[in-house]
PDB file of C-alpha atoms in Angstrom:
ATOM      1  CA  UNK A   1       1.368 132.935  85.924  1.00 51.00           C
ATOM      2  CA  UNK A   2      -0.905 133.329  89.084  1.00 50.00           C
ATOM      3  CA  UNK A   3      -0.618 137.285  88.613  1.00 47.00           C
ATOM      4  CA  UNK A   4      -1.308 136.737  84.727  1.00 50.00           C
ATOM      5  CA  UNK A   5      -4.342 134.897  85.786  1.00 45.00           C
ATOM      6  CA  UNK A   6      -5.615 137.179  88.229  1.00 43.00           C
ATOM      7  CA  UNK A   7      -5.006 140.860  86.291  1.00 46.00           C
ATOM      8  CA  UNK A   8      -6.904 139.176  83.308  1.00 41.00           C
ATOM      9  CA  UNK A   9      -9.934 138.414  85.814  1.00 42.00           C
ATOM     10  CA  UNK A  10      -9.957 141.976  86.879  1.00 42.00           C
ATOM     11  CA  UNK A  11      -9.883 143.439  83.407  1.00 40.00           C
ATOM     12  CA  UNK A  12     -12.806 140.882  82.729  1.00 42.00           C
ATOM     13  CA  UNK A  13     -14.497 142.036  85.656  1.00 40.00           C
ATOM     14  CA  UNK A  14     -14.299 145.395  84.265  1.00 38.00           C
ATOM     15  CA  UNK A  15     -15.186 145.116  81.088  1.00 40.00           C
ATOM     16  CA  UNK A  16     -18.306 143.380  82.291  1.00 38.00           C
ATOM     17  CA  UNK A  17     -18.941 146.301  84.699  1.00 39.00           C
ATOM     18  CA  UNK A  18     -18.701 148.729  82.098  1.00 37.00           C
ATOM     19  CA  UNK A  19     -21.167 146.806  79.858  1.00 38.00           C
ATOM     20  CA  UNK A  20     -23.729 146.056  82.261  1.00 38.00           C
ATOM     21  CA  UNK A  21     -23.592 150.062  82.651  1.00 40.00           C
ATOM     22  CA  UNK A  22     -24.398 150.396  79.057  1.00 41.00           C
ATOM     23  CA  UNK A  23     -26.869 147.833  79.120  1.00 43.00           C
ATOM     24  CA  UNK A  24     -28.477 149.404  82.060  1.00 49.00           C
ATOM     25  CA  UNK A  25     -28.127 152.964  81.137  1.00 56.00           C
ATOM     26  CA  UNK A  26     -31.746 154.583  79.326  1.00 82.00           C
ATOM     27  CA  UNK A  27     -31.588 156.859  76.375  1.00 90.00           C
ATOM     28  CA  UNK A  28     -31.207 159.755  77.657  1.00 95.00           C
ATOM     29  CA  UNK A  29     -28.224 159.173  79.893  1.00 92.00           C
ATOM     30  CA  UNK A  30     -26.286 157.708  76.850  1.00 93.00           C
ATOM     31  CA  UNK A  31     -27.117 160.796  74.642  1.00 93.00           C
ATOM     32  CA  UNK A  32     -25.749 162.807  77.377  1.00 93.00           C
ATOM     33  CA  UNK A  33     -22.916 160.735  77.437  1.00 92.00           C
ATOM     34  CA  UNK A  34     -22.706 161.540  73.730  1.00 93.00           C
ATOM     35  CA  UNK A  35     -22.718 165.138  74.416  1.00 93.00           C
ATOM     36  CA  UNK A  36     -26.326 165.783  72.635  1.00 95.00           C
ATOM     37  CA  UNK A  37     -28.449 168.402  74.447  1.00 96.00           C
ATOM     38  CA  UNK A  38     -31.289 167.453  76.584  1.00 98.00           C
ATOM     39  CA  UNK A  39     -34.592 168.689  74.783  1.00 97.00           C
ATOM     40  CA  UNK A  40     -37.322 169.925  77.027  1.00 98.00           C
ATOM     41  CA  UNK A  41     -40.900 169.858  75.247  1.00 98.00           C
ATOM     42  CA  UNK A  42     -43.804 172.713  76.692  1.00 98.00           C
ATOM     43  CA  UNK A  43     -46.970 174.343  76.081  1.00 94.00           C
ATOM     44  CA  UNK A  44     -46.836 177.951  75.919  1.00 92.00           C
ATOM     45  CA  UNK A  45     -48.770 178.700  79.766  1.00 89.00           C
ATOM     46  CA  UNK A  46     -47.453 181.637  81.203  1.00 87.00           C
ATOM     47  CA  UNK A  47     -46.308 182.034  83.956  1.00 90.00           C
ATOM     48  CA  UNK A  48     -45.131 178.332  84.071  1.00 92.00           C
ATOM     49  CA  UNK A  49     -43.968 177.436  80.505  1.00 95.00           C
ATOM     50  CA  UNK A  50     -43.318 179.800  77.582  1.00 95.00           C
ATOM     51  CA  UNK A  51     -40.093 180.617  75.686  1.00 96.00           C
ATOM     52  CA  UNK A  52     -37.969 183.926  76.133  1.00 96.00           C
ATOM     53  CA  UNK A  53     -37.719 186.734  73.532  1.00 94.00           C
ATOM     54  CA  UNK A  54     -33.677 185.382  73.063  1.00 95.00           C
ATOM     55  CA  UNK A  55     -35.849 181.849  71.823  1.00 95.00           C
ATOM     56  CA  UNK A  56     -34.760 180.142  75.114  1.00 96.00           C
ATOM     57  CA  UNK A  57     -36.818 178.200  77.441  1.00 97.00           C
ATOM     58  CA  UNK A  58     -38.206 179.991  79.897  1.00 97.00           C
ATOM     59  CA  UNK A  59     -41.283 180.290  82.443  1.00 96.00           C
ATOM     60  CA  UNK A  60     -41.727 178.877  86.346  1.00 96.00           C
ATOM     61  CA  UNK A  61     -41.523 175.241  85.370  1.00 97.00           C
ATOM     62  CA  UNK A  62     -38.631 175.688  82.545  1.00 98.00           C
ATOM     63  CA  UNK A  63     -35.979 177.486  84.593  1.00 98.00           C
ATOM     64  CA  UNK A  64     -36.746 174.727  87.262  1.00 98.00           C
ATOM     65  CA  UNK A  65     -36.022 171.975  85.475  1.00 98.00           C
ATOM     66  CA  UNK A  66     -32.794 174.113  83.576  1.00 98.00           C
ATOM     67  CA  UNK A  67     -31.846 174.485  87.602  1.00 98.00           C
ATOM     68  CA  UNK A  68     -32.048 171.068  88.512  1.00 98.00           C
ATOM     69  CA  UNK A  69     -29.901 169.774  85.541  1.00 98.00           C
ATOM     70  CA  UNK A  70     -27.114 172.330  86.034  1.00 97.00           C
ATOM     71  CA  UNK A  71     -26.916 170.213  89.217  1.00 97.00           C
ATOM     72  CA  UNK A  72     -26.767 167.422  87.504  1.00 97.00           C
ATOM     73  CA  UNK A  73     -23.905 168.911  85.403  1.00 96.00           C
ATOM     74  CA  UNK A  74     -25.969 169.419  82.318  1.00 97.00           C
ATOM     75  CA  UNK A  75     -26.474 172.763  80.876  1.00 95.00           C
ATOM     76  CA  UNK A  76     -27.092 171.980  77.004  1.00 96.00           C
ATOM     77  CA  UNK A  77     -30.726 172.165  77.033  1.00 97.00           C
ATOM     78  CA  UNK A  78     -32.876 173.261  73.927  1.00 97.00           C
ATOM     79  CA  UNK A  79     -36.957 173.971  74.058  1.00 97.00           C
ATOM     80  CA  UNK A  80     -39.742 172.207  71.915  1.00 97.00           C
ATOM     81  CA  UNK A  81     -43.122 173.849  71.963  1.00 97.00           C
ATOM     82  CA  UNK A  82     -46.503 172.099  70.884  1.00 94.00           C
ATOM     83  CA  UNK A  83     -50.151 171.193  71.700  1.00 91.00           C
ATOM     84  CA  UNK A  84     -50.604 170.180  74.811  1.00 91.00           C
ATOM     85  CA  UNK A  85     -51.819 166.409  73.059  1.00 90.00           C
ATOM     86  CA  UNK A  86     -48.527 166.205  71.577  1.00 95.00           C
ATOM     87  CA  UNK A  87     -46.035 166.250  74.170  1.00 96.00           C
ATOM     88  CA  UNK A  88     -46.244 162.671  75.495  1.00 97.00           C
ATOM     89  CA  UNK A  89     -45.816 161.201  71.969  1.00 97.00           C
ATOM     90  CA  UNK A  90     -43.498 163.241  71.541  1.00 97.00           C
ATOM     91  CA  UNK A  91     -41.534 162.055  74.252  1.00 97.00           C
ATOM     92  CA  UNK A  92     -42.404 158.506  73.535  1.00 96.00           C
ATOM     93  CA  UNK A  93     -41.293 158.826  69.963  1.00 96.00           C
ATOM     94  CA  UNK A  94     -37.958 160.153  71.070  1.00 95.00           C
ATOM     95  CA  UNK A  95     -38.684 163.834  69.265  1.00 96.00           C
ATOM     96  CA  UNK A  96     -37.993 165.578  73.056  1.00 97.00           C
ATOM     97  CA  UNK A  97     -36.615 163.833  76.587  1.00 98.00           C
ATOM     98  CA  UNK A  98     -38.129 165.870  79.122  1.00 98.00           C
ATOM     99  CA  UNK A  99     -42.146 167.710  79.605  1.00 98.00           C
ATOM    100  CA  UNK A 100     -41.396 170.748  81.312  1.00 98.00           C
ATOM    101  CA  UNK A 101     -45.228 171.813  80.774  1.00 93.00           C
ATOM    102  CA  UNK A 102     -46.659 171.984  84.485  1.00 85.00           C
ATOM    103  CA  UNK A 103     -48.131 168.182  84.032  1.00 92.00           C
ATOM    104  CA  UNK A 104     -50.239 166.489  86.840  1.00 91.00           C
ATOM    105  CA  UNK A 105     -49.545 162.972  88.076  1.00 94.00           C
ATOM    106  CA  UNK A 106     -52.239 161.162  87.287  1.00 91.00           C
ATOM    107  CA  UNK A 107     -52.529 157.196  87.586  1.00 91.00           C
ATOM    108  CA  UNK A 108     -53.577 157.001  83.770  1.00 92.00           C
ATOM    109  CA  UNK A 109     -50.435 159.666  82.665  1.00 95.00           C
ATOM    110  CA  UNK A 110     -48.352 157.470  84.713  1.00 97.00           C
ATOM    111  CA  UNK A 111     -48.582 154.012  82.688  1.00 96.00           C
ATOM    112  CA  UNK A 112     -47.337 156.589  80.108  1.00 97.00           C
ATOM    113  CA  UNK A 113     -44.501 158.188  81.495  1.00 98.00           C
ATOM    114  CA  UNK A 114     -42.478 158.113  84.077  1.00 98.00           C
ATOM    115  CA  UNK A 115     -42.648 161.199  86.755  1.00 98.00           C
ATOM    116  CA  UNK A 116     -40.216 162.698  88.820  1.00 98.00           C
ATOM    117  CA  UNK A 117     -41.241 163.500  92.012  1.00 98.00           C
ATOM    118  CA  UNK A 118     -43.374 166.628  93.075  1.00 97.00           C
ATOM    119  CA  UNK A 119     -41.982 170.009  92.179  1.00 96.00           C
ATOM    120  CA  UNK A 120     -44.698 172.032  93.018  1.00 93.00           C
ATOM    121  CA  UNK A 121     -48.425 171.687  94.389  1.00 92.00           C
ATOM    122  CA  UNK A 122     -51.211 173.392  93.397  1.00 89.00           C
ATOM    123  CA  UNK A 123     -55.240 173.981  93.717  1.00 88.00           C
ATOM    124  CA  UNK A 124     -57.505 174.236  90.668  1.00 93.00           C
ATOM    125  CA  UNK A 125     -59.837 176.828  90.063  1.00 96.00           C
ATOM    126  CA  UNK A 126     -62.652 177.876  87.458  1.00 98.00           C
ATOM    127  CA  UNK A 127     -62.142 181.030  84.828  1.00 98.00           C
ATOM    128  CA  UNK A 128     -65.789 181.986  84.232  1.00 98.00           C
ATOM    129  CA  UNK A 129     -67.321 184.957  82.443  1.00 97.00           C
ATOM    130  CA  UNK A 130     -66.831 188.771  84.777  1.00 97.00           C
ATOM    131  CA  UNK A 131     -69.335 188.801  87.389  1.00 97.00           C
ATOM    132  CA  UNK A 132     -70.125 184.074  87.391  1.00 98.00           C
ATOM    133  CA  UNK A 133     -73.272 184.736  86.025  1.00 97.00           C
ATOM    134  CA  UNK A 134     -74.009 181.086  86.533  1.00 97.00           C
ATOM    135  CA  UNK A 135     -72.376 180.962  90.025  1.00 98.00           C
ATOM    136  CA  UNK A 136     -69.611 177.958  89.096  1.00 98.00           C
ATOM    137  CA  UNK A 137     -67.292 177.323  91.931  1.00 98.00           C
ATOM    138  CA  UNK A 138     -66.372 174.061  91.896  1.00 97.00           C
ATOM    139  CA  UNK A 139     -66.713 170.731  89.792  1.00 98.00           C
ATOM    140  CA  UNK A 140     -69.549 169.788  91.557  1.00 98.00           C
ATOM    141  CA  UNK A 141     -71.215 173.556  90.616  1.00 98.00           C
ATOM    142  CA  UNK A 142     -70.574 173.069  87.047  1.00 98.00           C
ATOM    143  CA  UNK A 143     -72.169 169.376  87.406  1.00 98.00           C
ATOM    144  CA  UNK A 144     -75.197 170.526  89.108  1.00 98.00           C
ATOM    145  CA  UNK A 145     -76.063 173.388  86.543  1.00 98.00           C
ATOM    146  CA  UNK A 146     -75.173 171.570  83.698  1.00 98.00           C
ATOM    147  CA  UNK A 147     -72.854 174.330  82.288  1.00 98.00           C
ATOM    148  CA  UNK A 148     -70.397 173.709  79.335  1.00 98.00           C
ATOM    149  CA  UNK A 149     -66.814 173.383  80.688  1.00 98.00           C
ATOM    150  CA  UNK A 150     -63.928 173.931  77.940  1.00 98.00           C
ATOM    151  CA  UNK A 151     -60.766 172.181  78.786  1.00 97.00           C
ATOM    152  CA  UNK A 152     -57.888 171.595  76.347  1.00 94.00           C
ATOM    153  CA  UNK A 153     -57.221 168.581  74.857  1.00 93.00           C
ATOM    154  CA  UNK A 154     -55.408 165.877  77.664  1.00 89.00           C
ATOM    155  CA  UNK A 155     -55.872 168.331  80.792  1.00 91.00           C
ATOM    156  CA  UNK A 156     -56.337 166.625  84.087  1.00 90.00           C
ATOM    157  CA  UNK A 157     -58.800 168.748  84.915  1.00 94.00           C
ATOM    158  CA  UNK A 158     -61.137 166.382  82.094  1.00 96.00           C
ATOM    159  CA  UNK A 159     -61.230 163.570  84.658  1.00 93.00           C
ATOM    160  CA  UNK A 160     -61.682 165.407  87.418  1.00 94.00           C
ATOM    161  CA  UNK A 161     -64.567 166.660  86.571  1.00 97.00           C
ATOM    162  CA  UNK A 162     -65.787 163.900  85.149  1.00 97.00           C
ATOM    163  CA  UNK A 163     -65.353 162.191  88.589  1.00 95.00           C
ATOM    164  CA  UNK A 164     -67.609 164.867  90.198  1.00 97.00           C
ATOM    165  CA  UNK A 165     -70.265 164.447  87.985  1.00 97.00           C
ATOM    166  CA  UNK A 166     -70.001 166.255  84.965  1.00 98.00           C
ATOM    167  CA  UNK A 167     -71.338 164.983  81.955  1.00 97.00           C
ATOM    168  CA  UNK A 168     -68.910 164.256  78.769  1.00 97.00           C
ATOM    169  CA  UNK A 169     -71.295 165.963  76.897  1.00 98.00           C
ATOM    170  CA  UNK A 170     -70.793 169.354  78.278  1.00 98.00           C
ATOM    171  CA  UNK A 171     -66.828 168.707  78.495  1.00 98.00           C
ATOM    172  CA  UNK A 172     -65.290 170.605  75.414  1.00 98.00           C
ATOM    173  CA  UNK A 173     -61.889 169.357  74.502  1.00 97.00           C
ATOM    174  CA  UNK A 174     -60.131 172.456  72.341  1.00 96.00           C
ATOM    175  CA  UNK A 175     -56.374 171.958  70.750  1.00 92.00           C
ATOM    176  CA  UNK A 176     -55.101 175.044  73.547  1.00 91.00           C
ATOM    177  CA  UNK A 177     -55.645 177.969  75.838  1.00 92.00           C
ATOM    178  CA  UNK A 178     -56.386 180.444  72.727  1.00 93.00           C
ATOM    179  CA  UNK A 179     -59.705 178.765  72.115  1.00 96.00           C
ATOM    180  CA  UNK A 180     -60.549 177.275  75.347  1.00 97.00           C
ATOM    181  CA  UNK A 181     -60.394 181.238  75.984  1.00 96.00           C
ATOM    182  CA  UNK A 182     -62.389 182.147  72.464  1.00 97.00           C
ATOM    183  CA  UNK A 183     -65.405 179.482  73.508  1.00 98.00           C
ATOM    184  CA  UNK A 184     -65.507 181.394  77.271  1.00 97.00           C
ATOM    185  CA  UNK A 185     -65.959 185.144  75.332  1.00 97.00           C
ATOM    186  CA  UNK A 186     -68.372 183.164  72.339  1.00 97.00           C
ATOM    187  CA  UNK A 187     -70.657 181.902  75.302  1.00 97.00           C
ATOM    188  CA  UNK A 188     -69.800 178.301  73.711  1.00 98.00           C
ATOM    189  CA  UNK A 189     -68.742 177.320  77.084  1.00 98.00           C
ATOM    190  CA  UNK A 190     -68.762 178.091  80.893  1.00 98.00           C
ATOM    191  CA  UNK A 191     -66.132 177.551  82.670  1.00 98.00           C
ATOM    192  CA  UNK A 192     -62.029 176.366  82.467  1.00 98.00           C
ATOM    193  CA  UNK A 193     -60.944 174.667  84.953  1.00 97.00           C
ATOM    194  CA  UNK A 194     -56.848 174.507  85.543  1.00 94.00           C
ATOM    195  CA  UNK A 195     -54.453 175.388  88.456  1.00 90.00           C
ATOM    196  CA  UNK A 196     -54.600 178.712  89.983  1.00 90.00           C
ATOM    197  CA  UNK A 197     -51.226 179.884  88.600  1.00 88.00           C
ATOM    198  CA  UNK A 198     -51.282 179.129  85.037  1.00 89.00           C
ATOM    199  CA  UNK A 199     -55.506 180.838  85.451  1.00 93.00           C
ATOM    200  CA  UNK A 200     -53.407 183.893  86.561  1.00 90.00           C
ATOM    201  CA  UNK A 201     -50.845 183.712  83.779  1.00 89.00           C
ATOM    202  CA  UNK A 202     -53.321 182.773  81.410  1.00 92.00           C
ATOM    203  CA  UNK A 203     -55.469 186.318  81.837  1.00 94.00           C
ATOM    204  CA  UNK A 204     -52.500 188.075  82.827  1.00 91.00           C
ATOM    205  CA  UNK A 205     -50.627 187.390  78.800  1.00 90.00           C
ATOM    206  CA  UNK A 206     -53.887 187.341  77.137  1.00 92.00           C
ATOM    207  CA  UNK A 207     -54.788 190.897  78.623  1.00 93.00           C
ATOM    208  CA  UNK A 208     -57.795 189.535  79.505  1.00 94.00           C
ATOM    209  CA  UNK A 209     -60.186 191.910  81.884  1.00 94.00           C
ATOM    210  CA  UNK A 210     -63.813 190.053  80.951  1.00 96.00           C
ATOM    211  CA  UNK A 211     -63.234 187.033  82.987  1.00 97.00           C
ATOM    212  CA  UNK A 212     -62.141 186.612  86.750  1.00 97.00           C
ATOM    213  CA  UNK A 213     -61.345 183.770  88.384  1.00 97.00           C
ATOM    214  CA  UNK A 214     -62.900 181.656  91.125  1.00 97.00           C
ATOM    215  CA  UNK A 215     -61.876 181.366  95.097  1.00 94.00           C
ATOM    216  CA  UNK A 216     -59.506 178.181  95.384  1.00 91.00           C
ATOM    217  CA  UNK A 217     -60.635 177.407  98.617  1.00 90.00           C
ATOM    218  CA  UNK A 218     -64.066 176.418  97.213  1.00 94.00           C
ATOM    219  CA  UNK A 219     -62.642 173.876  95.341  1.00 94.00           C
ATOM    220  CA  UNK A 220     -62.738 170.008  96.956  1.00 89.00           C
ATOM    221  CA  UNK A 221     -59.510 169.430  98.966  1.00 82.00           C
ATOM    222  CA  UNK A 222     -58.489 166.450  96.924  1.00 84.00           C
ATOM    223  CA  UNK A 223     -58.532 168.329  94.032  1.00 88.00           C
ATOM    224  CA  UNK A 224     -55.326 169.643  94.810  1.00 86.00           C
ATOM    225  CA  UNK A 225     -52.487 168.794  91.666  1.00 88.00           C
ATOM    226  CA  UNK A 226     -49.525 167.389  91.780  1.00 92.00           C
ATOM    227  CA  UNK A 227     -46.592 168.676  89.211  1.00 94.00           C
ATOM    228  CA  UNK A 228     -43.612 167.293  87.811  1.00 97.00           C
ATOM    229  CA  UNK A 229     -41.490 166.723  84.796  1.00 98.00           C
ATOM    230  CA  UNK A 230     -42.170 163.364  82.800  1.00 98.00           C
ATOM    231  CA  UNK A 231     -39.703 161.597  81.598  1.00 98.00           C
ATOM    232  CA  UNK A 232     -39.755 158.108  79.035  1.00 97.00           C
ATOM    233  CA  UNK A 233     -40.354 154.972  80.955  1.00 96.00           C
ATOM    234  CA  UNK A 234     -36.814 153.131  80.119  1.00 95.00           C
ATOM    235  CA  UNK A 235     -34.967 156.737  81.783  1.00 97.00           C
ATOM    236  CA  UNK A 236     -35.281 155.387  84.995  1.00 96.00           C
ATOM    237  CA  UNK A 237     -31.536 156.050  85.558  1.00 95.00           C
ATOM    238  CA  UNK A 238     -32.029 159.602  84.665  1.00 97.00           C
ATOM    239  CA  UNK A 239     -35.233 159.761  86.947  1.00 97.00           C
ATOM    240  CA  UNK A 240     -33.388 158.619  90.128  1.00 97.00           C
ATOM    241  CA  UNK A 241     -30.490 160.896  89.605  1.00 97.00           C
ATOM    242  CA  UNK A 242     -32.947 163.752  88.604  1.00 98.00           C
ATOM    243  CA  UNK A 243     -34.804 162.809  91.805  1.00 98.00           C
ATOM    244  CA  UNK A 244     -31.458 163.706  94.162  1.00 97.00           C
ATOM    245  CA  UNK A 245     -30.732 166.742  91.925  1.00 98.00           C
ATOM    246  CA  UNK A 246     -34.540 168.226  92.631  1.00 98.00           C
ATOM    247  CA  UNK A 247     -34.219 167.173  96.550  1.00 97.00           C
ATOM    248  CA  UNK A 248     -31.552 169.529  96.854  1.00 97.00           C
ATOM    249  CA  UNK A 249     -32.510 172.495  94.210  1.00 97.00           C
ATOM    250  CA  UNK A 250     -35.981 172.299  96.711  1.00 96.00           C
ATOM    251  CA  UNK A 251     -33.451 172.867  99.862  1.00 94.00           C
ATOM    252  CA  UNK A 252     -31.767 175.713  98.341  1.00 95.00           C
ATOM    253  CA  UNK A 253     -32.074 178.916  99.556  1.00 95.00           C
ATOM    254  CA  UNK A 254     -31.724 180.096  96.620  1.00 95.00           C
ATOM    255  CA  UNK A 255     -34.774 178.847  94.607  1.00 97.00           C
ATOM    256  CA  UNK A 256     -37.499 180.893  96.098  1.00 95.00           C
ATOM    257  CA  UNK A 257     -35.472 183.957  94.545  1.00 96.00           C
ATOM    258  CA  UNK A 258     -35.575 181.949  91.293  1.00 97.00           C
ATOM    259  CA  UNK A 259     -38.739 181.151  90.643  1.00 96.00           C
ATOM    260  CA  UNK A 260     -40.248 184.486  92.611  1.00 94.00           C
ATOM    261  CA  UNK A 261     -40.785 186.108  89.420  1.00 94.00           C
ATOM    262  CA  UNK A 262     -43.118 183.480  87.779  1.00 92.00           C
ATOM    263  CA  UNK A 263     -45.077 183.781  91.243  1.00 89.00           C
ATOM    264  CA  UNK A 264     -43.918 180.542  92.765  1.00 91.00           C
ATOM    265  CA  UNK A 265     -44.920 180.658  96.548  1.00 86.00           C
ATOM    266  CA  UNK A 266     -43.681 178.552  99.507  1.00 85.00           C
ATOM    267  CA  UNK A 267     -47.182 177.489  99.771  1.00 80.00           C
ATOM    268  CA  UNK A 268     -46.671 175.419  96.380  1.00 88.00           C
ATOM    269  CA  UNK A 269     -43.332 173.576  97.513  1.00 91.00           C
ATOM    270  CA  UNK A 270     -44.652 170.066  97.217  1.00 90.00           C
ATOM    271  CA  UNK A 271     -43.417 168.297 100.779  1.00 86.00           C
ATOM    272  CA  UNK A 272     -42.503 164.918 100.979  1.00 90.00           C
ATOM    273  CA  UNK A 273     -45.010 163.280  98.346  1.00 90.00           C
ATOM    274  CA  UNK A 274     -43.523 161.100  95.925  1.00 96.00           C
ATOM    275  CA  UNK A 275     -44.177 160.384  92.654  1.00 97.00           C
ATOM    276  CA  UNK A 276     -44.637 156.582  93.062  1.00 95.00           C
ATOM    277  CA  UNK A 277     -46.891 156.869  95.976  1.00 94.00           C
ATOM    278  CA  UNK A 278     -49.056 159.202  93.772  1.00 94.00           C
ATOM    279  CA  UNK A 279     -49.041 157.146  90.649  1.00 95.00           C
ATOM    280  CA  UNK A 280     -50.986 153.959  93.168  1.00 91.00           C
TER     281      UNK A 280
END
């Protein structure tokens, strides 16, 4: 009777065990689970997001993530693209699980999402008109001059400059790169500020030869940015796990060779910084 007692106390133990996993796990561990694929949702910025000529994710930032989840065990992964201003609703309406599109931590994008930590670190910079007639530089340049910076819409960059002084009258918020890059040949605007690598890609796809693009170092230290794929606030699970996974993709010898041919750098491996101490 005693052994009765006790083996139906363990099975009750684990039952209750396998429950409270349930209960605890976030959605995108249990569609795993389920054997769904995990969806990755992007803005096409080459060389960091853009999809392949086979229709496959592809790009600096893509074939990270893709990396990381193969350690993870998952390699059922489909692509999403959109507007940059769609991807977090997207992923908070449950239409993709993962932004693999180069995305800052920022304390306001982090009481939307929830960040894994640094994958890569990198400077802004300005794309102005061949030649910077009006000398732009920096934020503070831009500021100062009262020049017209384009941005699209939900780019860091916005606050930023907003921080150093320029005006949200001569901030103009554009649906993507194609017109931020149409107001720079119009005359419409200035300046576009983003990171140095996606200002390279950007000229680089677009075959663009009447713009250059500013010196990084002339940009404010703090103005440094700090990517990582975002994730749905109740995926915490996922994140942590994620989190391990990316530790020891970043250790491998073999990412450099990766990620080489989208121009990653071993100045942009992001250190120890953390997504949580960045999101205070």
């Amino acid at each position: 009777m005693q052994k009765r007692i006790t083996k139906l106390i363990a099975v009750a133990a684990m039952s209750l065990s396998v429950l409270t996993e349930l209960a605890l796990a976030g959605p995108l561990l249990e569609a795993t689970k389920n054997g769904k694929p995990i969806r990755l949702g992007y803005m096409i910025a080459q060389p960091t997001s853009f999809t392949s000529q086979s229709g496959e994710p592809d790009g600096m930032i893509n074939v990270f993530a893709i990396n990381v989840l193969k350690k993870m065990g998952h390699s059922d992964v489909e692509g999403a693209v959109m507007d940059w201003g769609g991807l977090i609703p997207a992923l908070q309406a449950n239409r993709i699980d993962i932004i693999s599109a180069g995305m800052y931590i920022t304390k306001e994008r982090c009481s939307s999402v929830q960040f894994s930590d640094p994958m890569l670190v990198l400077p802004d910079v300005l794309i102005v008109p061949k030649g910077n007639p009006k000398k732009l530089y920096n934020y503070q340049d831009v500021a100062m001059t009262g020049a017209v910076l384009a941005e699209p819409a939900g780019y860091a960059p916005i606050e930023t400059a907003k921080r150093y002084g320029v005006s949200v009258e001569n901030i103009m918020i554009l649906p993507g790169n194609t017109q931020v890059l149409a107001a720079l040949r119009s005359g419409r605007a200035d300046a576009y500020a983003t990171s140095l690598i996606e200002a390279e890609g950007l000229l680089k796809s677009s075959n663009e030869t009447s713009m250059e693009i500013t010196d990084p170092s002339k940009m404010p230290e703090d103005t440094k940015n700090w990517l990582a794929l975002a994730f749905r606030k109740n995926d915490s699970d996922f994140v942590k796990a994620f989190n391990e996974a990316q530790k020891a993709y970043i250790a491998d010898p073999k990412m450099m060779p990766d990620l080489a041919p989208y121009g990653h750098s071993k100045d942009m491996v992001p250190g120890t910084k953390t997504a949580s101490a960045l999101c205070q």
